[in-house]
PDB file of C-alpha atoms in Angstrom:
ATOM      1  CA  MET A 478     119.926 110.687  85.498  1.00  0.00           C
ATOM      2  CA  ILE A 479     122.369 107.759  85.885  1.00  0.00           C
ATOM      3  CA  GLY A 480     123.787 107.417  89.572  1.00  0.00           C
ATOM      4  CA  ARG A 481     126.745 105.453  90.614  1.00  0.00           C
ATOM      5  CA  LEU A 482     128.158 102.547  88.756  1.00  0.00           C
ATOM      6  CA  ASN A 483     126.585  99.298  90.344  1.00  0.00           C
ATOM      7  CA  HIS A 484     128.792  96.836  88.684  1.00  0.00           C
ATOM      8  CA  VAL A 485     130.873  95.743  85.719  1.00  0.00           C
ATOM      9  CA  ALA A 486     129.784  92.394  84.238  1.00  0.00           C
ATOM     10  CA  ILE A 487     132.334  89.829  82.806  1.00  0.00           C
ATOM     11  CA  ALA A 488     131.320  86.839  80.878  1.00  0.00           C
ATOM     12  CA  VAL A 489     133.245  83.748  81.747  1.00  0.00           C
ATOM     13  CA  SER A 490     133.032  79.949  80.444  1.00  0.00           C
ATOM     14  CA  ASP A 491     134.125  78.658  83.774  1.00  0.00           C
ATOM     15  CA  LEU A 492     132.613  80.315  86.776  1.00  0.00           C
ATOM     16  CA  ASP A 493     134.363  78.114  89.270  1.00  0.00           C
ATOM     17  CA  ALA A 494     137.823  79.061  87.764  1.00  0.00           C
ATOM     18  CA  ALA A 495     137.001  82.712  87.279  1.00  0.00           C
ATOM     19  CA  THR A 496     135.752  82.920  91.048  1.00  0.00           C
ATOM     20  CA  ARG A 497     139.014  81.213  92.278  1.00  0.00           C
ATOM     21  CA  VAL A 498     140.935  84.083  90.326  1.00  0.00           C
ATOM     22  CA  TYR A 499     139.186  86.619  92.111  1.00  0.00           C
ATOM     23  CA  ARG A 500     138.861  85.125  95.639  1.00  0.00           C
ATOM     24  CA  ASP A 501     142.392  83.122  95.758  1.00  0.00           C
ATOM     25  CA  THR A 502     144.628  85.063  93.517  1.00  0.00           C
ATOM     26  CA  LEU A 503     143.155  88.830  93.993  1.00  0.00           C
ATOM     27  CA  GLY A 504     142.178  88.230  97.612  1.00  0.00           C
ATOM     28  CA  ALA A 505     138.488  89.629  96.954  1.00  0.00           C
ATOM     29  CA  ARG A 506     135.353  88.673  98.818  1.00  0.00           C
ATOM     30  CA  VAL A 507     133.012  86.738  96.495  1.00  0.00           C
ATOM     31  CA  SER A 508     129.330  85.740  96.803  1.00  0.00           C
ATOM     32  CA  GLU A 509     127.842  82.154  96.390  1.00  0.00           C
ATOM     33  CA  PRO A 510     126.743  81.363  92.783  1.00  0.00           C
ATOM     34  CA  LEU A 511     123.288  82.408  91.979  1.00  0.00           C
ATOM     35  CA  ARG A 512     121.361  80.840  89.358  1.00  0.00           C
ATOM     36  CA  LEU A 513     118.951  83.075  87.267  1.00  0.00           C
ATOM     37  CA  PRO A 514     117.175  80.901  84.861  1.00  0.00           C
ATOM     38  CA  GLU A 515     115.021  83.855  83.600  1.00  0.00           C
ATOM     39  CA  HIS A 516     118.340  85.760  82.487  1.00  0.00           C
ATOM     40  CA  GLY A 517     120.034  82.533  81.324  1.00  0.00           C
ATOM     41  CA  VAL A 518     122.959  82.872  83.666  1.00  0.00           C
ATOM     42  CA  THR A 519     124.598  81.788  86.692  1.00  0.00           C
ATOM     43  CA  THR A 520     126.437  84.712  88.616  1.00  0.00           C
ATOM     44  CA  VAL A 521     128.962  85.648  91.274  1.00  0.00           C
ATOM     45  CA  PHE A 522     129.522  88.928  92.644  1.00  0.00           C
ATOM     46  CA  VAL A 523     132.950  90.224  93.580  1.00  0.00           C
ATOM     47  CA  GLU A 524     132.740  92.841  96.381  1.00  0.00           C
ATOM     48  CA  LEU A 525     135.032  95.745  95.818  1.00  0.00           C
ATOM     49  CA  PRO A 526     135.218  99.081  97.870  1.00  0.00           C
ATOM     50  CA  ASN A 527     133.664 101.180  95.480  1.00  0.00           C
ATOM     51  CA  THR A 528     131.687  98.747  93.109  1.00  0.00           C
ATOM     52  CA  LYS A 529     131.177  95.190  92.096  1.00  0.00           C
ATOM     53  CA  ILE A 530     132.324  92.678  89.424  1.00  0.00           C
ATOM     54  CA  GLU A 531     129.662  90.474  88.313  1.00  0.00           C
ATOM     55  CA  LEU A 532     130.868  87.085  86.780  1.00  0.00           C
ATOM     56  CA  LEU A 533     128.438  85.643  84.323  1.00  0.00           C
ATOM     57  CA  GLU A 534     128.348  81.952  83.061  1.00  0.00           C
ATOM     58  CA  PRO A 535     125.521  80.834  80.742  1.00  0.00           C
ATOM     59  CA  LEU A 536     123.149  78.171  81.739  1.00  0.00           C
ATOM     60  CA  GLY A 537     122.744  76.696  78.343  1.00  0.00           C
ATOM     61  CA  PRO A 538     123.325  77.438  74.490  1.00  0.00           C
ATOM     62  CA  GLU A 539     120.394  79.655  74.260  1.00  0.00           C
ATOM     63  CA  SER A 540     121.810  82.082  77.022  1.00  0.00           C
ATOM     64  CA  PRO A 541     122.818  85.476  75.761  1.00  0.00           C
ATOM     65  CA  ILE A 542     126.061  84.922  77.535  1.00  0.00           C
ATOM     66  CA  ALA A 543     126.612  81.742  75.349  1.00  0.00           C
ATOM     67  CA  ARG A 544     126.259  83.646  72.417  1.00  0.00           C
ATOM     68  CA  PHE A 545     128.608  86.382  73.676  1.00  0.00           C
ATOM     69  CA  LEU A 546     131.208  83.613  74.416  1.00  0.00           C
ATOM     70  CA  ALA A 547     130.803  82.050  71.120  1.00  0.00           C
ATOM     71  CA  ARG A 548     132.039  85.487  69.591  1.00  0.00           C
ATOM     72  CA  ASN A 549     134.641  86.152  72.395  1.00  0.00           C
ATOM     73  CA  PRO A 550     135.737  82.602  73.616  1.00  0.00           C
ATOM     74  CA  ASP A 551     138.309  84.109  76.157  1.00  0.00           C
ATOM     75  CA  GLY A 552     135.331  86.082  77.698  1.00  0.00           C
ATOM     76  CA  GLY A 553     135.516  89.616  78.687  1.00  0.00           C
ATOM     77  CA  ILE A 554     133.411  92.490  79.766  1.00  0.00           C
ATOM     78  CA  HIS A 555     129.843  92.034  78.876  1.00  0.00           C
ATOM     79  CA  HIS A 556     128.141  95.260  80.190  1.00  0.00           C
ATOM     80  CA  LEU A 557     128.112  98.231  82.749  1.00  0.00           C
ATOM     81  CA  CYS A 558     125.143  98.543  85.079  1.00  0.00           C
ATOM     82  CA  TYR A 559     124.274 102.001  86.373  1.00  0.00           C
ATOM     83  CA  GLU A 560     121.651 102.658  89.252  1.00  0.00           C
ATOM     84  CA  VAL A 561     118.680 105.063  88.595  1.00  0.00           C
ATOM     85  CA  ASP A 562     116.104 106.297  90.989  1.00  0.00           C
ATOM     86  CA  ASP A 563     113.244 105.547  89.080  1.00  0.00           C
ATOM     87  CA  ILE A 564     113.545 102.682  86.239  1.00  0.00           C
ATOM     88  CA  ILE A 565     110.228 103.579  84.340  1.00  0.00           C
ATOM     89  CA  ALA A 566     110.964 107.354  84.270  1.00  0.00           C
ATOM     90  CA  ALA A 567     114.490 106.375  82.930  1.00  0.00           C
ATOM     91  CA  ARG A 568     113.202 104.253  80.368  1.00  0.00           C
ATOM     92  CA  ASP A 569     110.547 106.644  79.030  1.00  0.00           C
ATOM     93  CA  ARG A 570     113.126 109.615  79.059  1.00  0.00           C
ATOM     94  CA  LEU A 571     115.730 107.431  77.135  1.00  0.00           C
ATOM     95  CA  LYS A 572     113.135 106.123  74.727  1.00  0.00           C
ATOM     96  CA  ALA A 573     111.858 109.678  73.896  1.00  0.00           C
ATOM     97  CA  ASP A 574     115.545 110.613  73.179  1.00  0.00           C
ATOM     98  CA  GLY A 575     115.629 107.858  70.782  1.00  0.00           C
ATOM     99  CA  ALA A 576     117.470 104.988  72.886  1.00  0.00           C
ATOM    100  CA  ARG A 577     116.517 101.326  72.196  1.00  0.00           C
ATOM    101  CA  VAL A 578     115.435  99.261  75.061  1.00  0.00           C
ATOM    102  CA  LEU A 579     116.151  95.606  74.607  1.00  0.00           C
ATOM    103  CA  GLY A 580     113.696  92.707  75.118  1.00  0.00           C
ATOM    104  CA  ASP A 581     109.946  93.736  75.472  1.00  0.00           C
ATOM    105  CA  GLY A 582     110.923  97.180  77.241  1.00  0.00           C
ATOM    106  CA  GLU A 583     109.632  96.045  80.536  1.00  0.00           C
ATOM    107  CA  PRO A 584     111.678  95.738  83.760  1.00  0.00           C
ATOM    108  CA  LYS A 585     112.800  92.248  84.840  1.00  0.00           C
ATOM    109  CA  ILE A 586     114.011  91.462  88.319  1.00  0.00           C
ATOM    110  CA  GLY A 587     117.657  91.180  88.357  1.00  0.00           C
ATOM    111  CA  ALA A 588     120.283  89.350  90.514  1.00  0.00           C
ATOM    112  CA  HIS A 589     119.909  92.006  93.411  1.00  0.00           C
ATOM    113  CA  GLY A 590     116.322  91.639  93.407  1.00  0.00           C
ATOM    114  CA  ARG A 591     115.575  94.939  91.711  1.00  0.00           C
ATOM    115  CA  PRO A 592     114.074  95.778  88.483  1.00  0.00           C
ATOM    116  CA  VAL A 593     116.557  96.071  85.607  1.00  0.00           C
ATOM    117  CA  LEU A 594     116.434  96.971  81.851  1.00  0.00           C
ATOM    118  CA  PHE A 595     119.236  96.818  79.142  1.00  0.00           C
ATOM    119  CA  LEU A 596     119.849  99.262  76.419  1.00  0.00           C
ATOM    120  CA  HIS A 597     121.224  98.679  73.108  1.00  0.00           C
ATOM    121  CA  PRO A 598     124.891  98.966  72.748  1.00  0.00           C
ATOM    122  CA  LYS A 599     124.753 100.713  69.331  1.00  0.00           C
ATOM    123  CA  ASP A 600     123.096 103.795  71.230  1.00  0.00           C
ATOM    124  CA  PHE A 601     125.766 103.925  74.016  1.00  0.00           C
ATOM    125  CA  CYS A 602     129.278 103.908  72.423  1.00  0.00           C
ATOM    126  CA  GLY A 603     129.404 100.315  71.643  1.00  0.00           C
ATOM    127  CA  THR A 604     128.683  99.219  75.480  1.00  0.00           C
ATOM    128  CA  LEU A 605     125.670  97.187  76.470  1.00  0.00           C
ATOM    129  CA  VAL A 606     124.283  99.310  79.372  1.00  0.00           C
ATOM    130  CA  GLU A 607     122.095  97.713  82.212  1.00  0.00           C
ATOM    131  CA  LEU A 608     119.962 100.127  84.449  1.00  0.00           C
ATOM    132  CA  GLU A 609     119.052  98.934  87.952  1.00  0.00           C
ATOM    133  CA  GLU A 610     116.455 100.745  90.101  1.00  0.00           C
ATOM    134  CA  ALA A 611     118.366 101.898  93.288  1.00  0.00           C
TER     135      ALA A 611
END
């Protein structure tokens, strides 16, 4: 059901500093920052030959990323994103198998302009999983 790894998301408290590390120190190509108020974050994508890294900075204290950083002040891996062909079919299959979909269970539009859903980490080996329709 899942396809390729779309990205690994890393929560950071200083997006500019994190972007400099990937761009200047590691020599990676990075996107311009993109504010996503509906998700409570500003994001920068680091382009790699085989996947992407998504750097996430909270947009305010109510952001899920702000809560993550309160528990993990140094930041760290927040979630893994996998592509699926049909997000509704994937959601329905996962729910039928007992997996918990976060939020209201309806896809939201993500940073790539495609529908996304998040799955509860307790159902996936302690890892928050994002599904993105390919």
